[in-house]
GROMACS .gro file of C-alpha atoms in nm:
model
  479
    1MET     CA    1  -0.996  -1.559   0.544
    2SER     CA    2  -0.877  -1.427   0.876
    3ALA     CA    3  -1.060  -1.400   1.203
    4ASP     CA    4  -1.183  -1.057   1.306
    5THR     CA    5  -0.965  -1.005   1.611
    6GLY     CA    6  -0.829  -0.690   1.760
    7ALA     CA    7  -0.588  -0.879   1.984
    8ARG     CA    8  -0.216  -0.826   1.954
    9PRO     CA    9  -0.063  -1.082   1.716
   10ASP     CA   10   0.092  -1.376   1.902
   11PHE     CA   11   0.428  -1.346   1.728
   12GLY     CA   12   0.646  -1.228   2.012
   13ASP     CA   13   0.729  -0.889   2.159
   14LEU     CA   14   1.069  -0.751   2.062
   15THR     CA   15   1.068  -0.451   2.293
   16GLY     CA   16   1.346  -0.625   2.488
   17ASP     CA   17   1.688  -0.709   2.348
   18CYS     CA   18   1.668  -0.884   2.012
   19VAL     CA   19   1.896  -0.936   1.714
   20LEU     CA   20   1.782  -0.993   1.357
   21ALA     CA   21   2.082  -1.195   1.248
   22GLY     CA   22   2.216  -1.186   0.894
   23VAL     CA   23   1.957  -0.959   0.735
   24ARG     CA   24   2.050  -0.756   0.427
   25PRO     CA   25   1.938  -0.393   0.470
   26TYR     CA   26   1.828  -0.260   0.132
   27GLY     CA   27   1.969  -0.580  -0.020
   28GLY     CA   28   2.323  -0.500   0.094
   29HIS     CA   29   2.568  -0.697   0.305
   30ARG     CA   30   2.464  -0.933   0.583
   31THR     CA   31   2.406  -0.735   0.899
   32ASP     CA   32   2.304  -0.806   1.258
   33VAL     CA   33   2.039  -0.553   1.360
   34THR     CA   34   1.978  -0.510   1.732
   35ILE     CA   35   1.638  -0.389   1.850
   36ARG     CA   36   1.580  -0.241   2.194
   37ALA     CA   37   1.268  -0.067   2.321
   38GLY     CA   38   1.117  -0.054   1.974
   39ARG     CA   39   1.416   0.114   1.809
   40ILE     CA   40   1.726   0.014   1.616
   41ALA     CA   41   2.003   0.003   1.875
   42ALA     CA   42   2.286  -0.127   1.657
   43MET     CA   43   2.368  -0.235   1.302
   44GLU     CA   44   2.688  -0.437   1.272
   45PRO     CA   45   2.843  -0.676   1.020
   46ALA     CA   46   2.689  -1.019   1.068
   47ALA     CA   47   2.868  -1.234   1.326
   48ASP     CA   48   2.970  -1.591   1.255
   49ARG     CA   49   2.736  -1.784   1.484
   50ALA     CA   50   2.830  -2.128   1.357
   51ASP     CA   51   3.026  -2.210   1.674
   52GLY     CA   52   2.724  -2.125   1.885
   53ASP     CA   53   2.896  -1.896   2.138
   54THR     CA   54   2.849  -1.543   2.007
   55ALA     CA   55   2.508  -1.452   2.148
   56ALA     CA   56   2.491  -1.249   2.467
   57PRO     CA   57   2.307  -1.435   2.746
   58THR     CA   58   2.012  -1.193   2.739
   59GLU     CA   59   1.976  -1.172   2.361
   60THR     CA   60   1.714  -1.343   2.154
   61VAL     CA   61   1.876  -1.395   1.816
   62ILE     CA   62   1.640  -1.446   1.525
   63ASP     CA   63   1.784  -1.629   1.229
   64ALA     CA   64   1.697  -1.406   0.934
   65ARG     CA   65   1.994  -1.484   0.712
   66ASP     CA   66   1.975  -1.327   0.366
   67LEU     CA   67   1.628  -1.184   0.413
   68ILE     CA   68   1.601  -0.834   0.264
   69LEU     CA   69   1.538  -0.577   0.538
   70LEU     CA   70   1.331  -0.278   0.429
   71PRO     CA   71   1.154   0.008   0.606
   72GLY     CA   72   0.793  -0.083   0.685
   73LEU     CA   73   0.580  -0.018   0.378
   74VAL     CA   74   0.328   0.268   0.363
   75ASP     CA   75   0.013   0.251   0.149
   76LEU     CA   76  -0.148   0.582   0.059
   77HIS     CA   77  -0.459   0.426  -0.091
   78THR     CA   78  -0.672   0.150   0.061
   79HIS     CA   79  -1.044   0.087   0.095
   80LEU     CA   80  -1.109  -0.085   0.426
   81ARG     CA   81  -1.489  -0.065   0.392
   82GLU     CA   82  -1.560  -0.012   0.763
   83PRO     CA   83  -1.804   0.125   0.859
   84GLY     CA   84  -2.082   0.004   0.632
   85GLY     CA   85  -1.915  -0.252   0.409
   86GLU     CA   86  -1.791  -0.509   0.657
   87GLU     CA   87  -1.905  -0.798   0.438
   88SER     CA   88  -1.609  -0.712   0.209
   89GLU     CA   89  -1.348  -0.598   0.463
   90THR     CA   90  -1.307  -0.460   0.812
   91ILE     CA   91  -1.036  -0.239   0.954
   92ALA     CA   92  -0.902  -0.543   1.141
   93THR     CA   93  -0.897  -0.779   0.840
   94GLY     CA   94  -0.761  -0.508   0.611
   95ALA     CA   95  -0.489  -0.422   0.860
   96ARG     CA   96  -0.405  -0.793   0.896
   97ALA     CA   97  -0.373  -0.819   0.517
   98ALA     CA   98  -0.158  -0.507   0.523
   99ALA     CA   99   0.078  -0.662   0.777
  100ALA     CA  100   0.105  -0.975   0.561
  101GLY     CA  101   0.210  -0.748   0.275
  102GLY     CA  102   0.483  -0.573   0.477
  103PHE     CA  103   0.283  -0.257   0.554
  104THR     CA  104   0.307  -0.081   0.888
  105ASP     CA  105   0.089   0.212   0.782
  106VAL     CA  106  -0.213   0.241   0.551
  107PHE     CA  107  -0.445   0.526   0.459
  108ALA     CA  108  -0.816   0.438   0.458
  109MET     CA  109  -1.020   0.617   0.192
  110ALA     CA  110  -1.334   0.808   0.288
  111ASN     CA  111  -1.589   0.620   0.073
  112THR     CA  112  -1.741   0.428   0.362
  113HIS     CA  113  -2.102   0.431   0.486
  114PRO     CA  114  -2.131   0.685   0.634
  115VAL     CA  115  -1.867   0.881   0.447
  116THR     CA  116  -1.570   1.005   0.649
  117ASP     CA  117  -1.659   1.370   0.597
  118ASP     CA  118  -1.655   1.529   0.943
  119PRO     CA  119  -1.420   1.533   1.244
  120ASP     CA  120  -1.630   1.289   1.449
  121ARG     CA  121  -1.598   1.030   1.173
  122ILE     CA  122  -1.223   1.089   1.151
  123ARG     CA  123  -1.203   1.018   1.523
  124ASP     CA  124  -1.428   0.713   1.486
  125VAL     CA  125  -1.197   0.555   1.226
  126GLU     CA  126  -0.897   0.630   1.448
  127LYS     CA  127  -1.073   0.467   1.744
  128ARG     CA  128  -1.159   0.156   1.541
  129SER     CA  129  -0.800   0.142   1.423
  130ARG     CA  130  -0.668   0.138   1.778
  131GLU     CA  131  -0.876  -0.175   1.847
  132GLN     CA  132  -0.647  -0.384   1.624
  133ALA     CA  133  -0.270  -0.422   1.639
  134PHE     CA  134  -0.164  -0.520   1.289
  135ALA     CA  135  -0.104  -0.182   1.119
  136ARG     CA  136  -0.153   0.186   1.185
  137VAL     CA  137  -0.460   0.304   0.994
  138HIS     CA  138  -0.482   0.672   0.899
  139PRO     CA  139  -0.825   0.805   0.797
  140VAL     CA  140  -0.855   1.003   0.475
  141GLY     CA  141  -1.111   1.282   0.496
  142ALA     CA  142  -1.357   1.349   0.214
  143ILE     CA  143  -1.311   1.663   0.004
  144THR     CA  144  -1.688   1.713  -0.035
  145ARG     CA  145  -1.990   1.632   0.178
  146GLY     CA  146  -2.107   1.279   0.114
  147LEU     CA  147  -1.867   1.255  -0.183
  148GLN     CA  148  -2.132   1.442  -0.378
  149GLY     CA  149  -1.888   1.687  -0.534
  150ALA     CA  150  -2.100   1.993  -0.455
  151GLU     CA  151  -2.032   2.122  -0.103
  152LEU     CA  152  -1.686   2.137   0.048
  153ALA     CA  153  -1.653   1.918   0.356
  154PRO     CA  154  -1.512   2.076   0.676
  155VAL     CA  155  -1.150   2.017   0.577
  156GLU     CA  156  -1.018   2.254   0.846
  157ASP     CA  157  -1.201   2.072   1.126
  158MET     CA  158  -1.099   1.729   0.999
  159ALA     CA  159  -0.737   1.842   0.977
  160GLU     CA  160  -0.754   1.953   1.340
  161ALA     CA  161  -0.897   1.607   1.423
  162GLY     CA  162  -0.590   1.444   1.267
  163ALA     CA  163  -0.661   1.393   0.896
  164ARG     CA  164  -0.360   1.461   0.676
  165VAL     CA  165  -0.494   1.356   0.335
  166PHE     CA  166  -0.827   1.441   0.171
  167SER     CA  167  -0.990   1.264  -0.122
  168ASP     CA  168  -1.326   1.175  -0.275
  169ASP     CA  169  -1.159   0.869  -0.429
  170GLY     CA  170  -1.402   0.641  -0.603
  171LYS     CA  171  -1.539   0.963  -0.746
  172CYS     CA  172  -1.383   1.267  -0.906
  173VAL     CA  173  -1.458   1.619  -0.789
  174ASN     CA  174  -1.565   1.758  -1.126
  175ASP     CA  175  -1.663   2.107  -1.011
  176SER     CA  176  -1.363   2.334  -1.069
  177ALA     CA  177  -1.485   2.600  -0.827
  178VAL     CA  178  -1.519   2.344  -0.547
  179MET     CA  179  -1.170   2.212  -0.616
  180ARG     CA  180  -1.027   2.565  -0.617
  181ARG     CA  181  -1.174   2.621  -0.269
  182ALA     CA  182  -1.038   2.284  -0.156
  183PHE     CA  183  -0.685   2.373  -0.264
  184ARG     CA  184  -0.704   2.710  -0.090
  185VAL     CA  185  -0.805   2.547   0.240
  186ALA     CA  186  -0.550   2.268   0.193
  187ALA     CA  187  -0.270   2.522   0.149
  188GLU     CA  188  -0.378   2.706   0.463
  189HIS     CA  189  -0.368   2.388   0.672
  190ASP     CA  190  -0.076   2.210   0.504
  191VAL     CA  191  -0.262   1.894   0.402
  192THR     CA  192  -0.261   1.684   0.085
  193ILE     CA  193  -0.544   1.673  -0.170
  194ALA     CA  194  -0.556   1.336  -0.351
  195GLN     CA  195  -0.764   1.339  -0.669
  196HIS     CA  196  -0.932   1.051  -0.852
  197ALA     CA  197  -0.887   1.194  -1.201
  198GLN     CA  198  -1.196   1.110  -1.406
  199ASP     CA  199  -1.389   1.379  -1.589
  200GLY     CA  200  -1.746   1.260  -1.547
  201PRO     CA  201  -1.907   1.388  -1.867
  202ILE     CA  202  -1.627   1.243  -2.080
  203ALA     CA  203  -1.578   0.910  -1.901
  204GLY     CA  204  -1.953   0.863  -1.868
  205ASP     CA  205  -2.039   0.502  -1.791
  206GLY     CA  206  -1.707   0.382  -1.928
  207GLN     CA  207  -1.611   0.027  -1.834
  208VAL     CA  208  -1.290  -0.054  -2.024
  209ASN     CA  209  -1.009   0.134  -2.196
  210ALA     CA  210  -1.128   0.309  -2.510
  211GLY     CA  211  -0.997   0.153  -2.827
  212ALA     CA  212  -0.963  -0.203  -2.953
  213VAL     CA  213  -1.079  -0.370  -2.630
  214ALA     CA  214  -1.393  -0.160  -2.602
  215GLU     CA  215  -1.467  -0.231  -2.966
  216SER     CA  216  -1.411  -0.606  -2.940
  217THR     CA  217  -1.612  -0.649  -2.619
  218GLY     CA  218  -1.885  -0.398  -2.694
  219LEU     CA  219  -1.837  -0.252  -2.345
  220PRO     CA  220  -1.862   0.126  -2.295
  221PRO     CA  221  -1.525   0.299  -2.347
  222TRP     CA  222  -1.339   0.495  -2.075
  223PRO     CA  223  -1.121   0.740  -2.274
  224SER     CA  224  -0.784   0.835  -2.129
  225VAL     CA  225  -0.844   1.204  -2.201
  226ALA     CA  226  -1.096   1.203  -1.913
  227GLU     CA  227  -0.798   1.143  -1.682
  228HIS     CA  228  -0.572   1.396  -1.854
  229ILE     CA  229  -0.815   1.688  -1.830
  230ILE     CA  230  -0.856   1.659  -1.452
  231ILE     CA  231  -0.483   1.623  -1.385
  232ALA     CA  232  -0.403   1.933  -1.591
  233ARG     CA  233  -0.685   2.136  -1.435
  234ASP     CA  234  -0.595   2.042  -1.079
  235ALA     CA  235  -0.224   2.105  -1.130
  236LEU     CA  236  -0.309   2.460  -1.235
  237LEU     CA  237  -0.551   2.511  -0.947
  238ALA     CA  238  -0.311   2.374  -0.687
  239ALA     CA  239  -0.029   2.590  -0.820
  240GLU     CA  240  -0.235   2.903  -0.762
  241PHE     CA  241  -0.219   2.847  -0.384
  242GLY     CA  242   0.094   2.632  -0.355
  243ALA     CA  243  -0.121   2.343  -0.235
  244HIS     CA  244  -0.005   1.982  -0.256
  245LEU     CA  245  -0.188   1.786  -0.527
  246HIS     CA  246  -0.149   1.411  -0.527
  247ILE     CA  247  -0.279   1.217  -0.827
  248CYS     CA  248  -0.427   0.877  -0.747
  249HIS     CA  249  -0.369   0.570  -0.968
  250LEU     CA  250  -0.202   0.727  -1.271
  251SER     CA  251  -0.279   0.504  -1.570
  252THR     CA  252  -0.177   0.656  -1.905
  253ARG     CA  253   0.121   0.792  -2.097
  254GLY     CA  254  -0.061   1.124  -2.136
  255SER     CA  255  -0.105   1.150  -1.759
  256VAL     CA  256   0.264   1.085  -1.708
  257ASP     CA  257   0.349   1.363  -1.954
  258ILE     CA  258   0.122   1.611  -1.774
  259VAL     CA  259   0.264   1.526  -1.430
  260ARG     CA  260   0.618   1.555  -1.568
  261TRP     CA  261   0.533   1.898  -1.710
  262ALA     CA  262   0.375   2.014  -1.382
  263LYS     CA  263   0.682   1.908  -1.188
  264SER     CA  264   0.905   2.092  -1.435
  265GLN     CA  265   0.722   2.411  -1.331
  266GLY     CA  266   0.820   2.349  -0.971
  267TRP     CA  267   0.463   2.285  -0.864
  268PRO     CA  268   0.390   2.060  -0.561
  269VAL     CA  269   0.242   1.770  -0.757
  270THR     CA  270   0.298   1.403  -0.675
  271ALA     CA  271   0.158   1.090  -0.832
  272GLU     CA  272   0.107   0.724  -0.752
  273VAL     CA  273   0.065   0.413  -0.964
  274THR     CA  274  -0.094   0.083  -0.867
  275PRO     CA  275   0.076  -0.255  -0.897
  276HIS     CA  276  -0.193  -0.377  -1.135
  277HIS     CA  277  -0.144  -0.086  -1.374
  278LEU     CA  278   0.228  -0.169  -1.381
  279LEU     CA  279   0.176  -0.535  -1.470
  280LEU     CA  280  -0.155  -0.587  -1.651
  281THR     CA  281  -0.280  -0.446  -1.982
  282ASP     CA  282  -0.623  -0.398  -2.133
  283GLU     CA  283  -0.576  -0.716  -2.338
  284ILE     CA  284  -0.661  -0.921  -2.030
  285ALA     CA  285  -0.978  -0.715  -1.986
  286ALA     CA  286  -1.085  -0.849  -2.325
  287LEU     CA  287  -1.160  -1.174  -2.143
  288ALA     CA  288  -1.455  -0.989  -1.987
  289ASP     CA  289  -1.377  -1.148  -1.650
  290PRO     CA  290  -1.490  -0.897  -1.382
  291ARG     CA  291  -1.181  -0.993  -1.181
  292TYR     CA  292  -1.004  -0.744  -1.410
  293LYS     CA  293  -1.259  -0.466  -1.383
  294VAL     CA  294  -1.094  -0.168  -1.217
  295ASN     CA  295  -1.116   0.211  -1.220
  296PRO     CA  296  -0.928   0.359  -1.397
  297PRO     CA  297  -0.933   0.065  -1.638
  298LEU     CA  298  -0.634  -0.139  -1.740
  299ARG     CA  299  -0.463   0.043  -2.024
  300SER     CA  300  -0.253  -0.036  -2.333
  301ASP     CA  301   0.096  -0.186  -2.358
  302ASP     CA  302   0.231   0.159  -2.439
  303ASP     CA  303   0.069   0.308  -2.130
  304VAL     CA  304   0.220   0.038  -1.909
  305LEU     CA  305   0.562   0.106  -2.064
  306ALA     CA  306   0.525   0.478  -1.989
  307LEU     CA  307   0.423   0.409  -1.629
  308ARG     CA  308   0.730   0.190  -1.579
  309GLU     CA  309   0.958   0.452  -1.729
  310ALA     CA  310   0.804   0.715  -1.499
  311LEU     CA  311   0.856   0.485  -1.201
  312LEU     CA  312   1.227   0.475  -1.275
  313ASP     CA  313   1.283   0.842  -1.361
  314GLY     CA  314   1.096   0.979  -1.058
  315THR     CA  315   0.793   1.124  -1.237
  316ILE     CA  316   0.585   0.876  -1.040
  317ASP     CA  317   0.658   0.917  -0.670
  318ALA     CA  318   0.491   0.619  -0.508
  319VAL     CA  319   0.323   0.285  -0.554
  320ALA     CA  320  -0.016   0.255  -0.385
  321THR     CA  321  -0.237  -0.053  -0.391
  322ASP     CA  322  -0.588   0.095  -0.429
  323HIS     CA  323  -0.684  -0.219  -0.231
  324ALA     CA  324  -1.056  -0.252  -0.315
  325PRO     CA  325  -1.214  -0.565  -0.163
  326HIS     CA  326  -1.550  -0.695  -0.287
  327THR     CA  327  -1.750  -1.005  -0.203
  328ALA     CA  328  -1.732  -1.299  -0.439
  329ALA     CA  329  -2.106  -1.270  -0.503
  330SER     CA  330  -2.076  -0.907  -0.616
  331LYS     CA  331  -1.783  -0.979  -0.848
  332ASP     CA  332  -1.946  -1.291  -0.995
  333ASN     CA  333  -2.168  -1.092  -1.228
  334HIS     CA  334  -2.193  -0.962  -1.581
  335TRP     CA  335  -1.908  -0.713  -1.629
  336CYS     CA  336  -2.131  -0.405  -1.621
  337ASP     CA  337  -2.304  -0.521  -1.303
  338ALA     CA  338  -1.986  -0.608  -1.112
  339PRO     CA  339  -1.810  -0.342  -0.901
  340PHE     CA  340  -1.478  -0.185  -0.996
  341GLY     CA  341  -1.179  -0.290  -0.789
  342MET     CA  342  -0.910  -0.543  -0.694
  343ILE     CA  343  -0.737  -0.633  -0.371
  344GLY     CA  344  -0.364  -0.573  -0.356
  345LEU     CA  345  -0.215  -0.540  -0.008
  346GLU     CA  346  -0.067  -0.890   0.006
  347THR     CA  347   0.076  -0.897  -0.347
  348ALA     CA  348   0.204  -0.540  -0.385
  349ALA     CA  349   0.562  -0.604  -0.276
  350ALA     CA  350   0.594  -0.905  -0.506
  351VAL     CA  351   0.458  -0.713  -0.806
  352VAL     CA  352   0.678  -0.408  -0.750
  353ALA     CA  353   0.987  -0.628  -0.709
  354TYR     CA  354   0.896  -0.812  -1.030
  355VAL     CA  355   0.843  -0.490  -1.225
  356LEU     CA  356   1.164  -0.325  -1.106
  357ALA     CA  357   1.359  -0.641  -1.191
  358ALA     CA  358   1.198  -0.649  -1.536
  359CYS     CA  359   1.297  -0.285  -1.590
  360GLY     CA  360   1.665  -0.363  -1.574
  361GLY     CA  361   1.746  -0.443  -1.214
  362LEU     CA  362   1.589  -0.456  -0.870
  363ASP     CA  363   1.724  -0.164  -0.669
  364TRP     CA  364   1.594  -0.216  -0.315
  365ARG     CA  365   1.661   0.146  -0.220
  366ARG     CA  366   1.437   0.262  -0.504
  367PHE     CA  367   1.184   0.002  -0.394
  368ALA     CA  368   1.189   0.154  -0.043
  369GLU     CA  369   1.149   0.506  -0.181
  370LEU     CA  370   0.843   0.405  -0.383
  371THR     CA  371   0.671   0.196  -0.117
  372SER     CA  372   0.777   0.355   0.212
  373THR     CA  373   0.982   0.675   0.228
  374THR     CA  374   0.796   0.886  -0.026
  375PRO     CA  375   0.443   0.765   0.058
  376ALA     CA  376   0.511   0.856   0.422
  377ARG     CA  377   0.619   1.203   0.316
  378ILE     CA  378   0.315   1.253   0.090
  379GLY     CA  379   0.086   1.132   0.369
  380ARG     CA  380   0.263   1.361   0.618
  381ILE     CA  381   0.359   1.085   0.858
  382ALA     CA  382   0.732   1.088   0.782
  383ASP     CA  383   0.817   1.179   1.140
  384PHE     CA  384   0.745   0.818   1.244
  385ALA     CA  385   0.689   0.609   0.926
  386GLY     CA  386   0.902   0.544   0.619
  387ARG     CA  387   1.211   0.613   0.829
  388PRO     CA  388   1.558   0.503   0.713
  389LEU     CA  389   1.722   0.188   0.842
  390ALA     CA  390   1.963   0.352   1.085
  391VAL     CA  391   2.059   0.341   1.450
  392GLY     CA  392   1.810   0.531   1.664
  393GLU     CA  393   1.522   0.501   1.417
  394PRO     CA  394   1.196   0.319   1.498
  395ALA     CA  395   1.202  -0.056   1.437
  396ASN     CA  396   0.949  -0.060   1.151
  397PHE     CA  397   1.045  -0.328   0.901
  398ALA     CA  398   0.939  -0.552   0.619
  399LEU     CA  399   1.142  -0.870   0.574
  400VAL     CA  400   1.143  -1.009   0.221
  401ASP     CA  401   1.256  -1.352   0.103
  402SER     CA  402   1.398  -1.288  -0.244
  403GLY     CA  403   1.408  -1.653  -0.341
  404HIS     CA  404   1.061  -1.768  -0.241
  405SER     CA  405   0.838  -1.895  -0.520
  406TRP     CA  406   0.471  -1.856  -0.435
  407SER     CA  407   0.128  -1.801  -0.583
  408PRO     CA  408  -0.170  -1.621  -0.425
  409GLU     CA  409  -0.408  -1.910  -0.501
  410THR     CA  410  -0.196  -2.155  -0.301
  411SER     CA  411  -0.104  -1.920  -0.016
  412ARG     CA  412  -0.306  -1.816   0.281
  413GLY     CA  413  -0.477  -1.481   0.239
  414PHE     CA  414  -0.583  -1.249   0.521
  415SER     CA  415  -0.819  -1.008   0.347
  416ARG     CA  416  -1.187  -1.085   0.391
  417SER     CA  417  -1.220  -1.075   0.011
  418SER     CA  418  -1.039  -1.271  -0.258
  419ASN     CA  419  -1.073  -1.058  -0.572
  420THR     CA  420  -0.704  -1.058  -0.663
  421PRO     CA  421  -0.613  -1.011  -1.029
  422PHE     CA  422  -0.308  -1.235  -0.977
  423PRO     CA  423  -0.452  -1.568  -0.854
  424SER     CA  424  -0.221  -1.799  -1.048
  425PHE     CA  425   0.081  -1.572  -1.091
  426GLU     CA  426   0.410  -1.722  -0.973
  427PHE     CA  427   0.606  -1.462  -0.780
  428SER     CA  428   0.963  -1.493  -0.653
  429HIS     CA  429   0.962  -1.237  -0.370
  430LYS     CA  430   0.754  -1.275  -0.056
  431VAL     CA  431   0.712  -1.075   0.262
  432VAL     CA  432   0.785  -1.321   0.543
  433GLY     CA  433   0.786  -1.084   0.838
  434THR     CA  434   0.662  -0.739   0.938
  435VAL     CA  435   0.764  -0.542   1.246
  436CYS     CA  436   0.592  -0.226   1.372
  437VAL     CA  437   0.759  -0.033   1.655
  438GLY     CA  438   0.958  -0.339   1.757
  439VAL     CA  439   0.670  -0.588   1.754
  440PHE     CA  440   0.613  -0.855   1.492
  441THR     CA  441   0.274  -0.806   1.329
  442HIS     CA  442   0.320  -1.080   1.069
  443VAL     CA  443   0.530  -1.393   1.045
  444ASP     CA  444   0.524  -1.645   0.762
  445VAL     CA  445   0.710  -1.947   0.900
  446ASP     CA  446   0.688  -2.120   0.563
  447GLY     CA  447   0.878  -1.826   0.422
  448GLY     CA  448   1.188  -1.880   0.632
  449LEU     CA  449   1.137  -1.687   0.956
  450GLY     CA  450   1.014  -1.775   1.302
  451VAL     CA  451   1.010  -1.570   1.620
  452GLY     CA  452   0.893  -1.563   1.976
  453ASP     CA  453   0.897  -1.786   2.281
  454ARG     CA  454   0.527  -1.853   2.242
  455MET     CA  455   0.589  -2.006   1.900
  456VAL     CA  456   0.851  -2.249   2.024
  457SER     CA  457   0.644  -2.543   1.901
  458SER     CA  458   0.691  -2.409   1.549
  459LEU     CA  459   1.062  -2.334   1.599
  460HIS     CA  460   1.374  -2.490   1.737
  461ARG     CA  461   1.655  -2.325   1.926
  462SER     CA  462   2.016  -2.408   1.858
  463GLU     CA  463   2.160  -2.596   2.154
  464ASN     CA  464   2.425  -2.351   2.276
  465THR     CA  465   2.267  -2.012   2.203
  466HIS     CA  466   1.939  -1.829   2.212
  467MET     CA  467   1.921  -1.834   1.832
  468ILE     CA  468   1.574  -1.912   1.695
  469THR     CA  469   1.559  -2.088   1.358
  470PRO     CA  470   1.265  -2.204   1.148
  471SER     CA  471   1.141  -2.552   1.231
  472THR     CA  472   1.169  -2.816   0.963
  473ALA     CA  473   0.881  -3.012   1.114
  474GLU     CA  474   0.606  -3.084   0.866
  475GLY     CA  475   0.292  -2.885   0.923
  476ALA     CA  476   0.452  -2.642   1.166
  477HIS     CA  477   0.262  -2.361   1.002
  478SER     CA  478  -0.056  -2.397   0.802
  479ARG     CA  479  -0.144  -2.165   0.520
   0.00000   0.00000   0.00000
């Protein structure tokens, strides 16, 4: 568990001259990437530094050989709990976890206490975000007052205060007339409406996927049609005004089919999927371990297959974590008494890499589209986030070690909560460094990267250059 600090991470400031030596942008050829004043100043074929005389006298050269260089990740869907739920997460601890997962930007859902449903609360979240330096946190405004689904929140005023995405996530807006008004206002102000698709009367008190698992456990069923109805309704309503509808945490084959149909009409509909819905099925929920209780519930093998197919063919636009931290005490309950939700910021990159590899090959450019470029566009921050790796662009990066075996239960975690659904999974891709506007916000020295003069005790410099390489000293970095 991390300390609640708003101080700038002590990983070194790269706003001066710096070279990331030997990185592989999008998994391509080894490249030396020069950073100056928070931007990419040059990208050149990697130099041979073995003779120790190629570094310019003023350059700090960071040994990042064979690390995959990606645009900083963007998460459209996190629950940071502050204000009101700080026992589970704070903006600072959530942002620190985000940095450890390769994220430079995250969107914080509105279901806090109080709810983020007016411009003053939008500004309050932005102010709290500025007090930490790990990731940029963008507040999501509520669609309805108090998430009650009855009265439209002041979307226009919140948009003027800086909100770009609106959602009642955690709840569905069931009232069609309210949603129709929301889409009209959203179209007028060019903002995104993100819907948690769950028809209340049909889903009821559902706890697990309807079917064999609900029957075997005796837990109340959550039928997939409750998701389908809302997606179809909202696609039609959004199309009336040309408003942008974004579907949160798509979970079924039927939902994929509806989104595919809506897109075929040329309607502005986008959709996300979570890492856990790409990797886990409802069979694991049959264990009745609340660790696997999530909303929407884990679905069937066939649903997971459809989600993966949609990830590859572009029907699904983005991966979003739905990072939902809860205290150990709240999760350690009978299934029906435990809250829905799983954390996911620190494992998302590893899961997505695993899934793409399992689907026939890990294409790092597609990975970047799903986790950075497209989420930034949907969240309307593409002018500064999710930017391509090119000269002149902001230095926002995730550095991934593609040969690093690790498990969440044996690695240091930075979220205040520990309710991961992947505690003992063995992953082979790990984020070992994150850079936001030229400054390292996360460094995992155990993962093969070390930076910064102030970390010289954990690093050693080659004798004839300013190259910094990871120390081999035991215990240089504790998990």
